Short mmCIF file of C-alpha atoms and ligand atoms in Angstrom, two decimals:
data_model
loop_
_atom_site.label_atom_id
_atom_site.label_comp_id
_atom_site.label_asym_id
_atom_site.label_seq_id
_atom_site.Cartn_x
_atom_site.Cartn_y
_atom_site.Cartn_z
CA MET A 468 70.68 100.49 93.43
CA SER A 469 70.39 97.68 95.91
CA ALA A 470 73.53 96.35 97.44
CA ILE A 471 75.71 99.43 97.68
CA THR A 472 76.42 99.86 101.35
CA SER A 473 79.30 102.34 101.31
CA SER A 474 78.23 105.90 101.87
CA THR A 475 81.13 107.17 99.80
CA PHE A 476 83.78 105.47 97.70
CA PRO A 477 86.92 106.60 95.84
CA ALA A 478 86.75 107.19 92.08
CA TRP A 479 88.76 108.92 89.37
CA VAL A 480 86.19 111.34 88.01
CA VAL A 481 86.57 113.25 84.74
CA ARG A 482 84.85 116.63 84.81
CA ASP A 483 84.63 119.59 82.48
CA GLY A 484 87.20 122.24 83.27
CA GLU A 485 88.71 125.30 81.67
CA GLY A 486 89.80 124.44 78.14
CA GLY A 487 88.77 120.77 78.31
CA THR A 488 88.32 117.98 80.82
CA SER A 489 90.39 117.06 83.85
CA ALA A 490 90.42 114.05 86.17
CA ALA A 491 90.76 113.94 89.94
CA LEU A 492 90.52 111.25 92.61
CA GLU A 493 87.36 112.04 94.57
CA GLN A 494 85.15 110.50 97.22
CA VAL A 495 81.78 110.10 95.52
CA THR A 496 78.39 108.79 96.61
CA PRO A 497 76.65 105.81 94.97
CA ASP A 498 73.95 108.04 93.48
CA LEU A 499 76.53 109.14 90.88
CA LEU A 500 76.29 105.65 89.33
CA GLU A 501 73.69 104.65 86.75
CA ASP A 502 71.48 101.70 87.69
CA ARG A 503 72.49 99.15 85.04
CA GLY A 504 71.37 96.02 86.88
CA THR A 505 74.52 94.55 88.42
CA THR A 506 76.68 96.10 91.11
CA VAL A 507 80.33 95.09 91.22
CA ARG A 508 82.72 95.71 94.09
CA VAL A 509 85.83 96.52 92.07
CA LEU A 510 89.07 94.85 93.17
CA TYR A 511 91.31 95.88 90.27
CA SER A 512 91.33 98.02 87.16
CA SER A 513 94.21 98.52 84.74
CA LEU A 514 95.80 101.23 82.64
CA ASN A 515 95.41 101.26 78.88
CA TYR A 516 96.30 103.96 76.37
CA LYS A 517 92.66 105.11 76.40
CA ASP A 518 92.74 105.49 80.19
CA ALA A 519 95.85 107.63 79.85
CA LEU A 520 94.03 109.89 77.38
CA ALA A 521 90.99 110.20 79.69
CA LEU A 522 93.00 110.81 82.88
CA HIS A 523 95.10 113.50 81.20
CA GLY A 524 92.27 115.49 79.66
CA ARG A 525 92.92 114.40 76.07
CA PRO A 526 89.90 114.24 73.76
CA GLY A 527 88.47 111.17 72.03
CA VAL A 528 87.59 108.81 74.88
CA VAL A 529 85.25 110.46 77.40
CA ARG A 530 81.86 111.02 75.77
CA ARG A 531 80.07 112.71 78.68
CA THR A 532 80.90 114.33 82.01
CA PRO A 533 81.08 113.83 84.88
CA LEU A 534 82.34 110.33 84.18
CA ILE A 535 84.28 107.78 86.22
CA ALA A 536 87.32 106.80 84.15
CA GLY A 537 88.60 103.28 83.57
CA ILE A 538 87.83 101.01 80.61
CA ASP A 539 88.49 97.79 82.59
CA LEU A 540 87.34 96.33 85.88
CA THR A 541 87.63 93.06 87.76
CA GLY A 542 85.73 92.45 90.96
CA GLU A 543 83.04 90.58 92.82
CA VAL A 544 79.34 90.80 92.08
CA SER A 545 77.69 92.44 95.04
CA ALA A 546 74.12 92.34 93.71
CA SER A 547 72.49 91.46 90.41
CA GLU A 548 68.92 91.65 89.14
CA GLY A 549 69.14 88.24 87.42
CA PRO A 550 69.97 84.87 88.99
CA ALA A 551 72.92 84.12 86.70
CA LEU A 552 75.56 85.91 88.77
CA PRO A 553 75.27 85.20 92.50
CA PRO A 554 76.93 87.61 94.92
CA GLY A 555 80.63 86.91 95.27
CA THR A 556 81.09 85.76 91.64
CA LEU A 557 84.46 86.96 90.34
CA VAL A 558 83.83 88.82 87.09
CA THR A 559 85.69 90.97 84.64
CA LEU A 560 84.60 93.52 82.06
CA ASP A 561 86.65 95.34 79.44
CA GLY A 562 85.36 97.99 77.06
CA ALA A 563 81.58 97.88 76.47
CA GLY A 564 81.56 101.66 76.90
CA LEU A 565 83.12 101.65 80.39
CA GLY A 566 85.07 104.83 80.96
CA GLU A 567 83.76 106.24 77.66
CA GLU A 568 79.97 106.53 77.84
CA HIS A 569 79.34 104.64 81.10
CA HIS A 570 81.04 105.03 84.47
CA GLY A 571 84.19 102.93 84.50
CA GLY A 572 86.44 100.78 86.63
CA LEU A 573 88.77 103.25 88.33
CA ALA A 574 86.46 103.29 91.35
CA ALA A 575 85.59 101.00 94.22
CA LEU A 576 82.07 100.39 92.89
CA ALA A 577 80.57 100.02 89.43
CA ASP A 578 77.12 99.30 88.08
CA VAL A 579 77.13 97.39 84.79
CA ARG A 580 75.04 95.22 82.45
CA ALA A 581 75.13 91.56 83.47
CA GLU A 582 75.38 90.33 79.86
CA ASP A 583 78.67 92.18 79.34
CA LEU A 584 80.36 90.47 82.29
CA VAL A 585 82.69 87.53 81.86
CA VAL A 586 83.17 85.13 84.78
CA VAL A 587 86.94 85.06 85.38
CA PRO A 588 88.28 81.71 84.09
CA ALA A 589 89.62 79.47 86.87
CA ARG A 590 93.11 79.68 85.37
CA PHE A 591 93.46 83.34 86.35
CA SER A 592 93.42 85.23 89.65
CA ALA A 593 91.50 88.48 89.96
CA ALA A 594 94.67 90.50 89.49
CA GLN A 595 95.70 88.44 86.46
CA ALA A 596 92.28 88.99 84.89
CA ALA A 597 92.80 92.74 85.36
CA ALA A 598 96.28 92.46 83.87
CA ILE A 599 94.70 90.90 80.79
CA GLY A 600 92.03 93.62 80.57
CA THR A 601 91.32 95.42 77.33
CA ALA A 602 94.88 94.78 76.18
CA GLY A 603 94.46 91.01 76.33
CA LEU A 604 90.92 91.08 74.97
CA THR A 605 92.10 93.13 72.00
CA ALA A 606 95.08 90.87 71.38
CA ALA A 607 92.77 87.83 71.45
CA LEU A 608 90.29 89.48 69.05
CA ALA A 609 93.17 90.27 66.69
CA VAL A 610 94.40 86.67 66.68
CA ASP A 611 90.80 85.45 66.22
CA ALA A 612 90.39 87.73 63.21
CA LEU A 613 93.63 86.51 61.62
CA GLU A 614 92.67 82.87 62.12
CA ARG A 615 89.17 83.44 60.72
CA HIS A 616 90.98 84.86 57.70
CA GLY A 617 92.88 81.58 57.42
CA LEU A 618 96.16 82.17 59.23
CA THR A 619 97.76 79.02 60.65
CA PRO A 620 101.04 78.54 62.52
CA ASP A 621 102.70 76.93 59.48
CA ALA A 622 101.91 79.92 57.21
CA GLY A 623 105.04 81.87 58.18
CA PRO A 624 106.17 84.67 60.49
CA VAL A 625 103.65 86.96 62.17
CA LEU A 626 104.72 90.52 62.97
CA VAL A 627 103.51 92.28 66.14
CA THR A 628 104.01 96.03 66.67
CA GLY A 629 103.79 97.98 69.95
CA ALA A 630 105.63 95.01 71.42
CA HIS A 631 106.59 96.53 74.78
CA GLY A 632 103.06 97.82 75.27
CA GLY A 633 100.09 96.01 76.79
CA SER A 634 98.19 94.86 73.71
CA GLY A 635 101.31 94.11 71.67
CA GLY A 636 102.97 92.17 74.48
CA LEU A 637 99.91 90.03 75.07
CA ALA A 638 99.53 89.42 71.32
CA ILE A 639 103.10 88.08 71.28
CA ALA A 640 102.38 85.77 74.21
CA LEU A 641 99.09 84.53 72.73
CA LEU A 642 100.51 83.88 69.26
CA ALA A 643 103.61 82.15 70.64
CA GLY A 644 101.39 80.10 72.97
CA ALA A 645 99.42 78.93 69.92
CA GLY A 646 102.58 77.89 68.05
CA TYR A 647 103.18 80.86 65.74
CA GLU A 648 106.61 82.22 64.78
CA VAL A 649 106.42 85.78 66.16
CA VAL A 650 108.55 88.74 65.12
CA ALA A 651 108.30 91.66 67.56
CA ALA A 652 108.66 95.19 66.16
CA THR A 653 109.73 97.65 68.82
CA GLY A 654 111.08 101.15 69.27
CA ARG A 655 113.15 99.77 72.15
CA PRO A 656 115.17 96.91 70.60
CA GLU A 657 117.71 97.24 73.44
CA ALA A 658 115.12 95.62 75.75
CA ALA A 659 114.59 92.66 73.41
CA ASP A 660 115.17 90.01 76.10
CA ARG A 661 111.82 90.86 77.60
CA LEU A 662 110.11 90.29 74.26
CA ARG A 663 111.93 87.00 73.68
CA ALA A 664 110.77 85.88 77.12
CA LEU A 665 107.19 86.49 75.98
CA GLY A 666 107.76 84.22 73.00
CA ALA A 667 109.11 86.45 70.20
CA GLN A 668 111.55 84.52 68.02
CA SER A 669 113.13 87.61 66.51
CA ILE A 670 113.12 91.39 66.89
CA LEU A 671 112.66 94.13 64.29
CA ASP A 672 113.65 97.74 64.95
CA ARG A 673 110.48 99.84 64.52
CA ALA A 674 112.54 102.43 62.63
CA GLU A 675 112.52 100.06 59.63
CA LEU A 676 108.73 100.36 59.48
CA GLU A 677 108.67 104.12 60.08
CA ALA A 678 110.59 104.95 56.88
CA PRO A 679 108.29 105.63 53.91
CA SER A 680 107.80 102.32 52.09
CA ARG A 681 107.44 101.48 48.42
CA PRO A 682 103.87 100.47 47.49
CA LEU A 683 105.09 96.87 47.25
CA ALA A 684 108.07 95.78 49.32
CA ARG A 685 109.61 92.34 49.85
CA GLU A 686 106.97 89.83 50.97
CA ARG A 687 107.76 88.99 54.59
CA TRP A 688 104.79 88.48 56.90
CA ALA A 689 102.07 85.84 56.72
CA GLY A 690 100.12 87.98 59.17
CA ALA A 691 100.52 90.94 61.48
CA VAL A 692 98.99 92.54 64.57
CA ASP A 693 99.33 96.31 64.60
CA ALA A 694 99.03 98.74 67.51
CA ALA A 695 100.66 101.65 65.68
CA GLY A 696 98.73 102.75 62.58
CA GLY A 697 100.27 105.50 60.42
CA GLN A 698 103.39 104.75 58.39
CA VAL A 699 104.02 101.55 60.38
CA LEU A 700 100.71 100.07 59.19
CA ALA A 701 101.37 101.24 55.63
CA SER A 702 104.77 99.50 55.69
CA ILE A 703 103.19 96.30 57.01
CA LEU A 704 100.63 96.29 54.20
CA ALA A 705 103.43 96.67 51.65
CA SER A 706 105.33 93.67 53.04
CA LEU A 707 102.52 91.17 53.72
CA ARG A 708 102.82 87.96 51.77
CA CYS A 709 100.27 87.18 49.07
CA GLY A 710 96.88 86.60 50.73
CA GLY A 711 98.16 87.73 54.14
CA ALA A 712 96.31 89.95 56.59
CA VAL A 713 97.01 92.53 59.26
CA ALA A 714 94.69 92.98 62.25
CA ALA A 715 94.85 96.69 63.14
CA PHE A 716 93.57 98.22 66.37
CA GLY A 717 95.82 101.10 67.36
CA LEU A 718 97.04 104.55 66.50
CA VAL A 719 100.02 105.24 68.77
CA GLY A 720 102.02 105.98 65.61
CA GLY A 721 99.29 108.04 63.94
CA SER A 722 95.70 107.89 62.78
CA ASP A 723 96.50 108.45 59.12
CA LEU A 724 97.24 105.67 56.64
CA PRO A 725 99.73 106.75 53.94
CA ALA A 726 99.28 103.53 51.96
CA SER A 727 98.69 102.46 48.36
CA VAL A 728 96.03 100.10 46.99
CA MET A 729 98.74 98.01 45.30
CA PRO A 730 99.10 95.35 48.06
CA PHE A 731 95.32 94.88 48.02
CA ILE A 732 94.93 94.49 44.28
CA LEU A 733 98.21 92.73 43.40
CA ARG A 734 98.71 90.54 46.47
CA GLY A 735 95.16 90.14 47.75
CA VAL A 736 96.13 91.24 51.26
CA SER A 737 93.51 92.19 53.86
CA LEU A 738 93.25 94.89 56.49
CA LEU A 739 91.13 93.62 59.40
CA GLY A 740 89.81 96.27 61.78
CA ILE A 741 89.55 95.38 65.47
CA ASP A 742 87.20 97.13 67.89
CA SER A 743 87.20 95.69 71.41
CA VAL A 744 84.43 97.98 72.70
CA ARG A 745 81.30 97.18 70.71
CA ILE A 746 81.52 93.42 70.49
CA SER A 747 78.89 90.83 71.27
CA PRO A 748 78.92 88.99 74.61
CA GLN A 749 79.62 85.81 72.58
CA ALA A 750 82.73 87.31 70.96
CA ARG A 751 83.90 88.56 74.35
CA ARG A 752 83.56 85.08 75.90
CA ALA A 753 85.23 83.41 72.90
CA ALA A 754 88.19 85.77 73.30
CA TRP A 755 88.44 84.89 77.00
CA ASP A 756 88.33 81.19 76.09
CA ARG A 757 91.34 81.77 73.86
CA LEU A 758 93.14 83.67 76.61
CA SER A 759 92.41 80.88 79.06
CA ARG A 760 93.76 78.31 76.59
CA ASP A 761 96.84 80.05 75.17
CA LEU A 762 98.06 82.63 77.69
CA ASP A 763 100.53 81.41 80.28
CA PRO A 764 99.72 83.24 83.57
CA SER A 765 103.41 83.32 84.52
CA LEU A 766 104.20 85.33 81.37
CA LEU A 767 101.47 87.73 82.39
CA ASP A 768 102.99 88.12 85.85
CA ALA A 769 106.38 88.85 84.30
CA ILE A 770 105.07 91.93 82.47
CA THR A 771 102.69 93.24 85.17
CA ARG A 772 103.15 95.90 87.85
CA VAL A 773 100.56 96.76 90.48
CA VAL A 774 100.01 100.36 91.58
CA PRO A 775 97.59 101.92 94.07
CA LEU A 776 94.47 103.75 92.89
CA ALA A 777 95.95 107.12 93.86
CA ALA A 778 98.90 106.58 91.47
CA ALA A 779 96.78 105.89 88.36
CA LYS A 780 97.09 109.32 86.76
CA ASP A 781 100.85 109.63 87.28
CA GLU A 782 101.43 106.09 86.01
CA ALA A 783 99.32 106.77 82.93
CA ALA A 784 101.64 109.59 81.82
CA ALA A 785 104.23 107.08 80.59
CA LEU A 786 101.71 105.57 78.16
CA LEU A 787 101.02 108.96 76.59
CA GLU A 788 104.76 109.41 76.04
CA GLY A 789 105.04 106.02 74.29
CA ARG A 790 107.05 104.63 77.24
CA GLY A 791 104.41 102.18 78.48
CA THR A 792 105.87 98.81 79.40
CA GLY A 793 103.75 95.71 79.83
CA ARG A 794 100.63 95.95 81.94
CA VAL A 795 99.85 98.22 84.88
CA VAL A 796 97.20 96.86 87.22
CA VAL A 797 95.49 99.35 89.53
CA GLN A 798 94.63 97.96 92.94
CA VAL A 799 91.25 99.42 93.82
CA GLY A 800 89.65 97.21 96.45
CA GLY A 801 92.67 96.96 98.70
CA ARG A 802 91.70 93.49 99.94
CA VAL A 803 94.03 91.45 97.81
CA SER A 804 97.70 91.71 97.00
CA TYR A 805 98.89 90.77 93.52
CA ARG A 806 101.01 87.75 94.25
CA GLY A 807 100.00 87.58 97.86
CA THR A 808 98.48 84.73 99.73
CA ALA A 809 95.00 86.22 100.18
CA ALA A 810 92.08 85.52 97.86
CA GLY A 811 92.46 86.66 94.30
N1 LIG B 2383 90.61 99.24 68.78
C1 LIG B 2383 90.53 98.86 70.04
O1 LIG B 2383 89.53 98.30 70.49
C2 LIG B 2383 91.73 99.05 70.92
C3 LIG B 2383 91.88 98.29 72.09
C4 LIG B 2383 93.06 98.45 72.84
C5 LIG B 2383 94.03 99.35 72.41
N2 LIG B 2383 93.81 100.10 71.31
C6 LIG B 2383 94.82 101.03 70.81
O2 LIG B 2383 96.02 100.30 70.60
C7 LIG B 2383 97.14 101.11 70.85
C8 LIG B 2383 98.01 100.43 71.90
O3 LIG B 2383 97.30 100.39 73.13
P1 LIG B 2383 98.00 99.83 74.46
O4 LIG B 2383 97.02 100.03 75.55
O5 LIG B 2383 98.59 98.49 74.18
O6 LIG B 2383 99.17 100.92 74.60
P2 LIG B 2383 100.56 100.86 75.35
O7 LIG B 2383 100.55 99.82 76.42
O8 LIG B 2383 100.89 102.27 75.71
O9 LIG B 2383 101.57 100.35 74.22
C9 LIG B 2383 101.88 101.11 73.10
C10 LIG B 2383 103.24 100.65 72.55
O10 LIG B 2383 103.36 101.14 71.21
C11 LIG B 2383 104.72 101.41 70.92
N3 LIG B 2383 104.84 102.79 70.46
C12 LIG B 2383 104.99 103.91 71.20
N4 LIG B 2383 105.06 105.00 70.42
C13 LIG B 2383 104.95 104.57 69.15
C14 LIG B 2383 104.97 105.20 67.87
N5 LIG B 2383 105.12 106.52 67.75
N6 LIG B 2383 104.85 104.44 66.77
C15 LIG B 2383 104.68 103.09 66.86
N7 LIG B 2383 104.65 102.43 68.05
C16 LIG B 2383 104.79 103.16 69.16
C17 LIG B 2383 105.50 101.18 72.22
O11 LIG B 2383 106.06 99.87 72.17
P3 LIG B 2383 107.58 99.65 71.60
O12 LIG B 2383 108.46 100.57 72.38
O13 LIG B 2383 107.85 98.20 71.83
O14 LIG B 2383 107.54 100.00 70.13
C18 LIG B 2383 104.42 101.24 73.29
O15 LIG B 2383 104.77 100.49 74.43
C19 LIG B 2383 96.56 102.47 71.28
O16 LIG B 2383 96.47 103.29 70.14
C20 LIG B 2383 95.18 102.13 71.79
O17 LIG B 2383 94.29 103.20 71.74
C21 LIG B 2383 92.68 99.97 70.55
#
């Protein structure tokens, strides 16, 4: 592993423990990393729901141990086997098995596949790219899927659930930036101003979607982006307009789907599954092109907090309790401050 010069570096490492896994901030040596061709000096990571599960010993994310947690990273290439990414190139990587089957971004160094990396678009700083992270990538993939299905801004209102969370919030901003009428569904309607600032035109209390729905309810949404799953997703399906679609990627409200086939066979609605992890490099770059085009960096700043690496586990607890708000960027490299004057 060529260009790693540090003898040790800090990393959140998930290890097997009594009754499951547990994560701790450790000083590790570079030989822990796999040689995957490109070494990145990590400047920032971020916290997503999956990171919260991994850091708190919940099952379903970490596929092997010991494993460095963190499904996102943004940093500078320090060495690469191919010529395409010269040292110093600012790159970002979300998903692609990071923090699940490969060592992830909650560490000062990472070794990754060059083809998974995206060069950070000029519109964003390093910290803003980290704030986008998996949440923004997923939001962009969801909007892509809806548009491939035929959704256009003049089709009618688009519902977004998980609105105060990372993926939901960025879906609101992206859709509004592209001219859609966005309705934000939230469990915290009292904080609606924040969602309006992101571009939501109106607010729906999530409780309306959590009540068991009839198989076919009033047709309301031309499209929807869903972070919740469970009864919320079933209610969305029942109230999509004829030919509408919902892009579903989350399960904060449950992994079951207590729905009926009626909306599919009587209204021709579609359920579009979104997986941000196993996507092609082309799809990843197309999603970043959309983010670069439609996401206003100042909106991103308004919903982002920066925390030090040591605080990652404590900060992640709020996500597990459904109290996540906006995006939490984890400062790893220590060289750059979020809105500071230094590089980044
Ligand atoms: N498939 C993929 O590739 C992919 C990628 C990214 C994320 N995800 C999944 O998407 C979901 C959201 O991820 P995230 O990182 O955006 O999480 P997050 O930042 O923690 O946001 C989740 C939001 O969901 C809402 N919520 C909380 N409890 C809920 C409940 N019981 N029912 C319905 N909504 C609830 C809350 O917003 P309000 O208070 O505004 O309602 C919360 O802020 C997670 O399940 C995550 O695993 C999947």
